[in-house]
Coordinates of C-alpha atoms in Angstrom, one line a residue:
M768 CA 110.3 33.3 165.8
C769 CA 108.6 30.3 165.8
R770 CA 111.3 28.8 163.0
W771 CA 113.8 29.7 165.8
Y772 CA 112.3 29.0 169.4
G773 CA 109.5 27.2 169.0
D774 CA 106.5 28.1 170.4
V775 CA 106.0 31.9 171.4
P776 CA 104.4 34.5 172.5
H777 CA 101.2 35.5 170.0
A778 CA 100.9 39.7 170.8
L779 CA 98.0 40.9 168.5
V780 CA 97.1 44.1 169.6
A781 CA 99.8 47.0 169.6
G782 CA 101.7 47.1 172.5
Q783 CA 99.9 44.8 173.9
K784 CA 102.5 42.7 177.2
T785 CA 104.0 39.6 175.6
Q786 CA 103.2 36.9 178.1
G787 CA 103.2 33.1 178.4
L788 CA 103.5 30.8 175.3
A789 CA 100.9 29.8 172.3
S790 CA 101.4 26.6 170.4
R791 CA 103.5 27.6 167.4
Y792 CA 100.9 25.6 165.3
A793 CA 98.1 27.6 166.4
I794 CA 99.6 30.7 165.4
Y795 CA 101.0 29.5 161.2
D796 CA 97.1 28.1 161.5
Y797 CA 96.2 32.0 162.3
H798 CA 98.4 33.9 160.2
I799 CA 98.0 31.1 157.0
K800 CA 93.9 31.5 157.4
K801 CA 95.1 35.7 157.7
L802 CA 97.2 35.3 154.2
M803 CA 94.2 33.1 152.5
E804 CA 91.6 36.5 153.5
V805 CA 94.0 39.0 152.2
E806 CA 95.6 37.3 148.9
P807 CA 92.5 37.2 146.6
H808 CA 92.4 41.5 146.9
M809 CA 96.1 41.7 145.9
Y810 CA 98.0 42.4 142.6
R811 CA 100.4 40.2 141.2
P812 CA 103.7 41.8 139.9
G813 CA 103.3 43.7 136.4
E814 CA 99.7 44.3 137.4
S815 CA 98.9 47.8 138.0
S816 CA 102.2 49.3 138.0
N817 CA 103.5 47.0 141.1
R818 CA 106.7 45.5 141.2
A819 CA 108.0 42.6 143.3
D820 CA 109.4 45.1 145.8
V821 CA 105.7 45.5 147.4
M822 CA 104.0 42.7 149.4
N823 CA 101.8 41.5 146.4
R824 CA 99.5 38.7 145.4
S825 CA 102.1 36.3 144.6
Y826 CA 104.6 36.3 147.3
V827 CA 101.8 35.5 149.7
Q828 CA 100.4 32.5 147.7
G829 CA 104.2 31.5 147.9
L830 CA 104.5 32.7 151.9
I831 CA 101.1 30.5 152.2
G832 CA 103.3 28.0 150.8
R833 CA 106.3 28.2 153.3
L834 CA 104.6 28.8 156.5
C835 CA 102.5 25.1 155.2
L836 CA 105.3 23.3 155.4
Y837 CA 106.5 24.3 158.4
N838 CA 103.0 24.1 160.0
G839 CA 102.6 20.9 158.5
G840 CA 106.6 19.5 159.1
Y841 CA 109.1 17.9 161.5
A842 CA 109.6 20.4 164.6
T843 CA 110.8 19.0 168.3
R844 CA 108.5 20.0 170.5
R845 CA 108.1 20.5 174.7
T846 CA 106.1 18.0 176.9
D847 CA 106.1 19.6 179.8
L848 CA 103.4 22.0 178.9
G849 CA 100.3 19.9 179.3
K850 CA 99.0 17.2 177.4
D851 CA 96.6 20.1 175.5
F852 CA 99.0 22.4 175.3
Y853 CA 99.6 22.2 171.4
V854 CA 96.4 23.1 169.4
D855 CA 95.7 24.3 166.3
G856 CA 94.0 27.8 165.2
D857 CA 90.4 26.6 166.3
G858 CA 91.7 25.5 169.6
K859 CA 91.7 21.6 169.1
V860 CA 94.2 19.7 170.5
L861 CA 96.6 18.1 168.0
T862 CA 98.0 14.4 167.5
F863 CA 101.3 13.7 166.2
E864 CA 103.5 10.9 164.7
D865 CA 106.4 11.0 166.0
W866 CA 109.9 9.9 164.7
S867 CA 111.3 10.4 168.4
V868 CA 111.5 9.3 171.9
E869 CA 110.7 11.5 174.7
K870 CA 113.8 12.9 176.5
N871 CA 114.7 16.4 178.1
H872 CA 110.7 16.9 178.2
A873 CA 110.8 17.1 174.6
I874 CA 110.3 14.9 171.2
Y875 CA 110.6 15.3 167.4
G876 CA 107.4 14.9 165.0
R877 CA 105.0 16.5 163.0
R878 CA 101.3 17.2 163.9
S879 CA 99.0 14.2 162.8
D880 CA 96.7 15.9 160.1
W881 CA 99.8 17.0 158.2
K882 CA 98.2 16.4 154.3
E883 CA 95.3 18.7 155.3
V884 CA 97.9 21.8 156.0
Y885 CA 99.7 20.4 152.5
A886 CA 96.5 20.2 150.8
I887 CA 96.2 24.6 151.1
A888 CA 100.5 24.4 149.9
K889 CA 99.4 22.7 147.1
Q890 CA 96.7 24.7 145.9
Y891 CA 98.3 28.2 146.5
L892 CA 102.0 26.7 145.2
T893 CA 100.0 25.6 142.3
A894 CA 98.0 29.0 141.6
C895 CA 101.4 31.0 142.1
V896 CA 102.9 28.5 139.6
M897 CA 100.0 28.7 137.0
N898 CA 99.6 33.0 137.3
P899 CA 103.0 35.0 138.9
G900 CA 102.5 38.3 137.5
S901 CA 105.8 39.3 135.6
V902 CA 108.0 36.9 137.6
V903 CA 109.8 33.9 135.7
L904 CA 112.3 31.4 135.7
R905 CA 115.1 32.0 134.3
T906 CA 115.9 29.1 131.6
T907 CA 118.1 31.4 129.1
D908 CA 121.0 33.7 129.4
P909 CA 120.0 36.7 127.6
R910 CA 123.2 38.0 127.9
T911 CA 125.6 38.3 124.8
K912 CA 129.8 37.0 124.8
G913 CA 131.2 39.7 126.2
S914 CA 133.6 42.5 123.5
K915 CA 136.9 40.2 125.3
G916 CA 135.3 37.2 124.4
Q917 CA 133.8 36.7 127.7
E918 CA 131.4 33.7 127.9
Y919 CA 127.4 33.5 129.6
G920 CA 125.3 31.4 129.3
N921 CA 124.2 30.6 132.5
P922 CA 121.4 31.7 134.1
Y923 CA 121.4 30.9 137.0
Q924 CA 124.2 33.4 137.9
Y925 CA 121.9 35.4 135.6
T926 CA 119.4 35.9 138.3
F927 CA 122.0 36.8 141.4
Q928 CA 124.0 39.2 139.0
Q929 CA 120.3 41.0 138.2
M930 CA 120.7 41.5 142.4
H931 CA 124.6 43.8 141.8
G932 CA 122.7 46.7 140.1
G933 CA 124.0 48.9 142.9
N934 CA 120.3 51.1 142.7
N935 CA 117.4 50.8 144.2
L936 CA 115.8 50.5 140.9
D937 CA 116.3 47.2 139.1
L938 CA 114.9 44.1 140.4
T939 CA 116.0 40.1 139.4
D940 CA 113.1 38.8 136.8
E941 CA 113.0 35.5 139.4
S942 CA 112.5 37.4 142.4
L943 CA 108.8 37.7 143.8
Y944 CA 109.5 39.5 146.7
E945 CA 112.5 41.4 146.5
I946 CA 114.2 44.4 148.9
P947 CA 115.8 46.9 147.0
M948 CA 119.3 48.4 148.8
E949 CA 120.2 51.4 147.9
Y950 CA 124.0 52.3 146.4
N951 CA 126.7 53.5 148.8
Y952 CA 123.8 53.4 151.6
S953 CA 122.5 49.8 152.2
S954 CA 123.3 45.8 152.3
D955 CA 124.8 43.4 154.1
R956 CA 125.9 41.7 151.0
P957 CA 128.1 40.8 150.1
A958 CA 129.9 41.8 153.5
Y959 CA 128.4 39.4 155.9
I960 CA 126.9 37.1 152.7
G961 CA 129.1 36.7 149.9
R962 CA 132.1 36.4 148.1
P963 CA 135.2 36.8 150.8
S964 CA 137.4 39.9 151.3
S965 CA 140.4 40.2 153.1
G966 CA 140.7 44.7 152.5
G967 CA 138.6 47.3 154.4
N968 CA 136.5 50.7 153.9
G969 CA 138.5 52.6 151.6
Q970 CA 140.0 49.1 149.8
A971 CA 139.1 47.1 146.9
P972 CA 137.2 45.7 147.4
C973 CA 135.8 46.6 150.9
V974 CA 136.1 43.7 153.2
A975 CA 133.8 40.3 153.1
C976 CA 134.0 38.6 155.9
G977 CA 132.7 34.8 154.5
Q978 CA 130.6 34.1 157.0
D979 CA 128.7 31.4 155.1
R980 CA 131.0 28.6 154.3
I981 CA 130.7 26.0 151.7
Q982 CA 130.8 22.0 153.6
A983 CA 133.7 20.4 151.2
H984 CA 132.0 17.3 150.5
F985 CA 128.7 19.6 149.5
Y986 CA 131.6 21.8 146.6
Y987 CA 133.3 18.8 145.9
G988 CA 130.7 15.7 146.1
W989 CA 127.1 16.8 145.1
F990 CA 127.2 18.8 142.2
D991 CA 127.3 17.2 138.9
N992 CA 130.1 18.4 137.2
N993 CA 128.3 20.0 134.1
D994 CA 126.2 22.0 137.1
L995 CA 125.7 25.4 135.9
R996 CA 125.2 26.6 139.6
R997 CA 128.0 25.1 141.6
D998 CA 131.0 27.6 140.3
A999 CA 128.3 30.4 140.0
S1000 CA 127.4 29.8 144.0
C1001 CA 130.6 28.3 145.0
S1002 CA 134.1 30.3 145.1
V1003 CA 137.6 28.8 146.0
T1004 CA 138.8 32.6 145.3
G1005 CA 138.0 35.8 147.1
S1006 CA 139.7 38.8 147.0
S1007 CA 143.1 40.3 148.8
G1008 CA 141.5 44.2 149.5
Q1009 CA 144.3 45.3 147.1
G1010 CA 142.8 44.7 143.6
Q1011 CA 144.1 41.3 143.1
E1012 CA 141.9 37.7 143.6
L1013 CA 142.9 35.7 146.8
M1014 CA 143.0 31.9 147.3
Q1015 CA 140.4 30.6 150.3
S1016 CA 141.8 28.0 152.6
F1017 CA 140.8 25.6 155.0
D1018 CA 143.1 27.2 158.1
R1019 CA 141.1 29.0 160.6
S1020 CA 140.8 33.5 159.3
A1021 CA 138.1 35.7 159.9
W1022 CA 138.1 38.2 157.8
G1023 CA 137.5 36.6 154.3
K1024 CA 140.2 33.7 153.9
G1025 CA 139.7 30.5 156.4
C1026 CA 137.3 27.8 156.8
G1027 CA 137.4 26.5 152.9
P1028 CA 134.9 27.5 149.7
G1029 CA 132.9 30.3 150.3
T1030 CA 129.6 32.0 149.2
N1031 CA 129.9 33.3 145.2
K1032 CA 126.4 34.7 144.7
W1033 CA 127.1 38.1 145.6
D1034 CA 130.8 39.5 145.1
W1035 CA 131.9 43.0 145.5
N1036 CA 133.7 42.9 142.3
R1037 CA 130.6 42.5 139.8
L1038 CA 129.2 45.8 140.5
P1039 CA 129.1 48.2 137.9
S1040 CA 130.8 51.0 140.2
P1041 CA 131.5 48.8 143.7
N1042 CA 131.9 51.6 146.4
T1043 CA 134.8 51.4 148.6
L1044 CA 133.6 53.4 151.8
S1045 CA 131.9 51.0 154.0
Y1046 CA 131.5 47.3 154.0
G1047 CA 127.9 48.0 154.3
T1048 CA 126.6 49.7 151.9
S1049 CA 126.9 48.0 148.5
G1050 CA 123.9 48.4 147.1
I1051 CA 123.0 44.8 146.3
N1052 CA 119.6 43.3 146.6
M1053 CA 117.7 41.1 148.5
S1054 CA 115.7 38.2 147.4
Y1055 CA 113.5 37.2 149.7
M1056 CA 111.6 34.5 147.6
R1057 CA 112.5 33.4 144.2
I1058 CA 109.9 31.4 141.9
S1059 CA 112.3 28.5 142.0
D1060 CA 111.4 28.3 145.4
V1061 CA 107.8 28.0 144.7
Y1062 CA 108.6 25.8 141.9
L1063 CA 110.8 23.2 144.5
M1064 CA 108.0 23.5 147.0
L1065 CA 105.2 22.2 144.5
A1066 CA 107.2 19.6 144.1
E1067 CA 108.2 19.0 147.9
V1068 CA 103.9 18.8 148.7
E1069 CA 103.2 17.0 145.4
A1070 CA 105.9 14.3 146.5
A1071 CA 104.7 13.9 149.8
L1072 CA 101.2 13.3 149.1
G1073 CA 101.9 10.6 146.5
N1074 CA 101.7 12.2 143.1
E1075 CA 105.0 11.6 142.0
G1076 CA 104.4 12.1 138.3
T1077 CA 103.6 15.6 139.0
A1078 CA 106.6 16.1 141.6
K1079 CA 108.6 15.2 138.8
T1080 CA 107.9 17.3 136.5
Y1081 CA 108.4 20.2 138.4
L1082 CA 111.3 19.3 139.6
A1083 CA 112.6 18.6 136.9
T1084 CA 112.1 22.9 135.4
V1085 CA 114.3 24.2 138.0
H1086 CA 117.0 21.1 137.5
N1087 CA 116.9 21.4 134.0
R1088 CA 117.9 25.4 133.8
A1089 CA 121.0 24.3 135.6
F1090 CA 122.7 22.5 132.2
K1091 CA 123.5 23.4 129.5
N1092 CA 120.9 23.7 126.8
N1093 CA 118.3 23.7 129.7
I1094 CA 118.4 20.0 130.2
D1095 CA 120.4 17.1 132.1
P1096 CA 120.6 14.0 130.1
N1097 CA 120.9 12.1 133.2
F1098 CA 117.9 13.7 135.0
D1099 CA 116.7 10.1 136.1
N1100 CA 119.9 8.3 137.5
Y1101 CA 119.9 11.7 138.7
I1102 CA 116.2 10.6 141.0
N1103 CA 117.1 6.7 141.0
S1104 CA 120.6 8.5 142.7
C1105 CA 118.6 9.5 145.3
G1106 CA 116.5 6.9 146.1
S1107 CA 113.6 8.9 145.4
V1108 CA 111.4 11.9 143.6
F1109 CA 110.8 13.4 147.4
N1110 CA 114.6 13.0 148.3
A1111 CA 115.7 14.4 145.3
V1112 CA 113.8 17.2 145.7
I1113 CA 115.4 17.8 149.2
K1114 CA 118.8 17.8 147.6
E1115 CA 117.9 19.8 145.0
R1116 CA 117.0 22.6 147.4
A1117 CA 120.6 22.6 148.9
L1118 CA 121.7 23.0 146.0
E1119 CA 119.5 25.7 144.6
F1120 CA 119.8 27.7 147.6
S1121 CA 123.5 26.9 149.0
G1122 CA 124.6 29.8 150.9
E1123 CA 121.2 31.5 151.3
G1124 CA 120.2 30.2 155.0
V1125 CA 117.7 27.2 153.3
R1126 CA 119.4 24.2 154.2
R1127 CA 118.9 24.2 158.1
F1128 CA 115.3 24.9 158.3
D1129 CA 115.1 22.7 155.4
I1130 CA 116.8 19.3 157.4
I1131 CA 114.5 20.0 160.4
R1132 CA 111.0 20.3 158.7
T1133 CA 111.7 17.5 156.6
G1134 CA 113.0 15.6 159.4
I1135 CA 115.9 14.6 158.6
L1136 CA 118.2 16.6 161.3
P1137 CA 119.2 13.3 162.7
Q1138 CA 120.2 11.6 159.4
V1139 CA 121.9 14.6 158.4
A1140 CA 124.1 14.7 161.8
V1141 CA 125.2 11.7 161.4
E1142 CA 126.0 11.8 157.9
N1143 CA 127.6 14.4 158.0
R1144 CA 130.2 13.1 160.3
Q1145 CA 131.0 10.4 158.5
I1146 CA 131.7 12.0 155.6
M1147 CA 133.8 14.6 156.7
T1148 CA 135.6 12.0 158.8
A1149 CA 136.4 9.7 155.7
V1150 CA 137.6 13.0 153.8
I1151 CA 140.2 14.2 156.3
A1152 CA 140.9 9.8 156.2
G1153 CA 141.9 10.4 152.8
I1154 CA 143.9 13.4 153.2
R1155 CA 145.8 11.8 155.9
N1156 CA 146.7 8.5 154.7
K1157 CA 146.4 9.5 151.0
G1158 CA 146.8 12.6 149.9
Y1159 CA 143.4 12.9 148.9
Y1160 CA 140.0 11.6 148.7
T1161 CA 137.7 10.6 145.4
F1162 CA 134.0 11.2 145.5
E1163 CA 131.4 9.2 143.8
N1164 CA 131.4 12.1 140.7
G1165 CA 134.7 11.2 140.1
N1166 CA 136.0 15.0 142.1
Q1167 CA 139.5 14.7 144.2
I1168 CA 139.9 16.9 146.9
P1169 CA 144.1 17.2 147.1
A1170 CA 146.1 18.0 150.2
Y1171 CA 147.7 20.3 148.3
I1172 CA 147.3 22.2 145.1
W1173 CA 149.6 24.5 143.1
T1174 CA 149.0 28.0 142.6
K1175 CA 150.4 31.5 140.8
M1176 CA 149.5 34.8 140.6
V1177 CA 149.0 35.9 136.9
N1178 CA 148.0 38.9 134.9
A1179 CA 144.7 37.9 133.3
K1180 CA 143.9 41.3 131.8
S1181 CA 147.3 40.7 129.4
T1182 CA 146.3 37.3 128.2
Y1183 CA 142.3 37.2 127.9
G1184 CA 141.5 41.1 127.6
Y1185 CA 139.1 40.9 131.3
R1186 CA 140.3 39.9 135.1
L1187 CA 136.5 39.2 135.7
T1188 CA 136.1 36.0 134.8
T1189 CA 133.0 34.4 133.8
Q1190 CA 131.7 30.9 132.7
T1191 CA 133.9 28.2 131.8
P1192 CA 134.5 28.1 127.5
A1193 CA 133.8 24.1 127.4
D1194 CA 137.0 23.9 126.1
K1195 CA 138.7 25.9 128.5
M1196 CA 137.7 23.5 131.2
D1197 CA 141.9 22.5 131.9
D1198 CA 142.5 26.4 132.1
P1199 CA 144.0 27.2 135.3
V1200 CA 142.6 30.9 135.4
L1201 CA 139.1 30.6 133.6
F1202 CA 138.6 27.5 135.6
P1203 CA 136.8 27.1 137.9
G1204 CA 134.5 30.0 136.5
W1205 CA 132.8 32.9 137.9
R1206 CA 135.7 34.6 140.0
G1207 CA 138.7 37.0 139.3
Q1208 CA 138.9 40.5 139.8
H1209 CA 136.8 43.7 139.1
D1210 CA 138.6 44.6 135.2
D1211 CA 139.3 47.9 136.6
W1212 CA 140.1 48.5 140.2
G1213 CA 142.7 50.9 139.4
S1214 CA 140.1 53.8 138.3
I1215 CA 138.0 53.0 142.1
V1216 CA 141.0 52.9 143.9
P1217 CA 144.0 54.7 141.9
V1218 CA 146.5 53.2 144.1
Y1219 CA 145.7 49.9 142.6
A1220 CA 146.2 51.1 139.1
N1221 CA 149.0 49.9 138.3
Q1222 CA 148.4 46.3 139.6
N1223 CA 148.7 43.6 137.0
M1224 CA 149.0 40.5 138.7
T1225 CA 145.0 40.1 139.8
N1226 CA 144.4 36.3 138.6
V1227 CA 145.0 33.1 140.7
A1228 CA 146.1 30.4 138.0
I1229 CA 145.6 26.9 140.5
K1230 CA 146.1 23.5 138.9
G1231 CA 145.1 20.3 140.5
L1232 CA 141.8 21.5 142.5
F1233 CA 139.5 19.0 141.9
K1234 CA 142.7 16.2 140.4
Y1235 CA 145.4 14.9 143.2
I1236 CA 148.7 16.3 141.9
A1237 CA 151.4 14.2 143.5
P1238 CA 154.1 16.2 145.2
D1239 CA 157.6 16.0 144.0
S1240 CA 155.7 14.1 141.0
Q1241 CA 157.3 15.4 137.5
E1242 CA 154.0 16.8 136.9
A1243 CA 154.3 18.7 140.5
K1244 CA 158.3 19.7 139.6
A1245 CA 156.9 21.2 135.9
L1246 CA 154.4 23.0 137.4
E1247 CA 156.9 24.7 140.0
A1248 CA 159.2 25.3 137.0
D1249 CA 156.7 27.4 135.5
G1250 CA 156.1 29.1 139.0
Y1251 CA 153.2 27.7 140.7
V1252 CA 153.7 27.3 144.1
K1253 CA 152.3 24.0 146.4
T1254 CA 149.9 25.7 148.5
N1255 CA 148.2 24.2 151.4
W1256 CA 145.1 23.3 150.4
G1257 CA 142.6 20.0 152.2
I1258 CA 146.1 19.4 154.2
D1259 CA 144.8 22.4 156.9
M1260 CA 141.7 20.2 157.8
L1261 CA 144.0 17.7 159.7
N1262 CA 144.7 20.5 162.2
Y1263 CA 140.8 21.1 163.0
E1264 CA 139.8 18.3 162.7
D1265 CA 137.3 18.6 165.6
S1266 CA 135.5 21.5 163.7
Y1267 CA 135.4 19.5 160.0
A1268 CA 134.5 16.5 161.2
T1269 CA 134.1 14.7 164.5
K1270 CA 131.9 18.0 166.2
L1271 CA 129.8 18.7 163.6
F1272 CA 126.8 18.5 164.8
A1273 CA 127.9 17.8 168.3
G1274 CA 125.0 18.6 170.4
Y1275 CA 123.4 15.7 168.2
S1276 CA 126.2 12.4 168.2
D1277 CA 125.9 8.6 166.8
A1278 CA 124.5 7.8 170.2
D1279 CA 121.2 9.8 169.8
Y1280 CA 120.6 9.1 166.4
A1281 CA 121.1 5.0 167.4
A1282 CA 118.2 6.0 171.0
K1283 CA 115.9 8.6 168.2
N1284 CA 116.3 11.3 170.9
P1285 CA 115.1 14.4 169.8
P1286 CA 117.8 17.0 168.6
I1287 CA 116.8 20.1 170.3
H1288 CA 117.4 22.5 167.1
L1289 CA 115.8 25.5 169.0
L1290 CA 117.5 28.4 171.1
P1291 CA 117.0 29.3 174.7
N1292 CA 115.3 32.4 175.7
T1293 CA 117.9 34.8 177.5
Y1294 CA 117.0 35.4 181.7
Q1295 CA 115.6 39.3 181.1
V1296 CA 113.4 37.1 178.2
L1297 CA 112.3 34.9 181.0
L1298 CA 111.7 37.6 184.0
N1299 CA 110.0 40.1 181.7
S1300 CA 107.4 37.0 179.8
G1301 CA 106.5 35.1 183.0
I1302 CA 107.7 32.5 180.3
T1303 CA 109.6 29.5 180.5
N1304 CA 112.2 27.6 178.9
G1305 CA 112.3 24.1 177.9
Y1306 CA 114.0 21.1 176.0
G1307 CA 116.8 21.1 179.0
F1308 CA 117.6 24.6 178.8
K1309 CA 118.7 26.3 182.3
Q1310 CA 116.0 28.7 183.7
Q1311 CA 118.6 31.1 184.9

């Protein structure tokens, strides 16, 4: 509630009517203290038959760290509640380090004693890393090569594959706390969060709205091309709901097709036996905190406190597992390109947790929300201008997002022996079906929905996704002679430039950034809440 609304009522007695606002910092302090009291008396996962599907000591240590980062981080607070409103857990009036000027009775900053809060985070995050119980950070993929020659070798994707058990028994090795979902009964993944599908109940697969889309500049420009997380995290294809792979588009469309790449971490196709009765009953688990989060929170805290060497070590642990043989030979260049170890950690969190709802709150609490708002518009405006003027835009890593790509439907099973692809083999990067990896379709939708048993043209072959092919060029003509069709890609963003570029973070303009105005990232309370609670809205929001 504090993340979304800021200062909220703080009722500690069951049945007590919620009246008035409490300082969010007092709320954080109170609950951090309570967690610190209970933490020594809890079991870790793996101790005394305890698993990560119940509250446990390792998770509470991570949760203390997470709460401290919000407690000591940047946020927009009200200035119309009185000078003595913002107090800590002991009732002491706080002072603040402010980034912004005051506007709309609001200001953006962090509590002046944030280092003391971060010291608590360091203590408990370190304890978790030193002994997380049975929880492990996967740096290798235990899966062998598939019977049809499928290659794996992606420990990151293996973690998310473990969530696809389709039962409430199996848990992910990396989860400090995981909510198991029962097959045929529950799970919003991938119905709303995951690889898109335009199907419906009873189809193969069921609908998956794809509400968590990946920005074009992030997909094309942020990942190292050798980063194993890109294709396992983001997908340019989904499913048609008729046993076929479906190319996504930048056209605006609901129910599984429009608005660009989707999240690839949760996918109907990767369940052993997918359910098609209802879109909200996949049985895919939810990992509420993974050990990689603890490593990166600790790296962030160490960097913020000036311990860059230690921070770099923890950062490397997470970063390197995203590369072949668990090592990125360009790791130091990665840090240098970010400008500091701290900046590299914050970027790493974006790469590690893409599509998981983490980035929004990271940019708020680290104080970079105003900068990110402006830079997002700048890069996406440049991307669209490049597509309009040249037919493509080239990112610093060499990737090009083109106006058009060339696609055709193929029978992957007859060619490879399987439809659901895995890691792209190093010598198959030019294969239009196997690259990008981790897409395709469930190998046997026909056994689940017999009407699709004879569906053979199941996979999309893609050419020109990362390298511009000029329309009417000899290469384009050769592709079309081979059955490929010129397909709209980046060109569709030109029809919605306001949505993709100019109106991104529309509530915070370039002029606001120049004036150092506070970003309003919090939500207003509804009128009914105001009537029942006796509280008021701040930040310029209406009272009725």
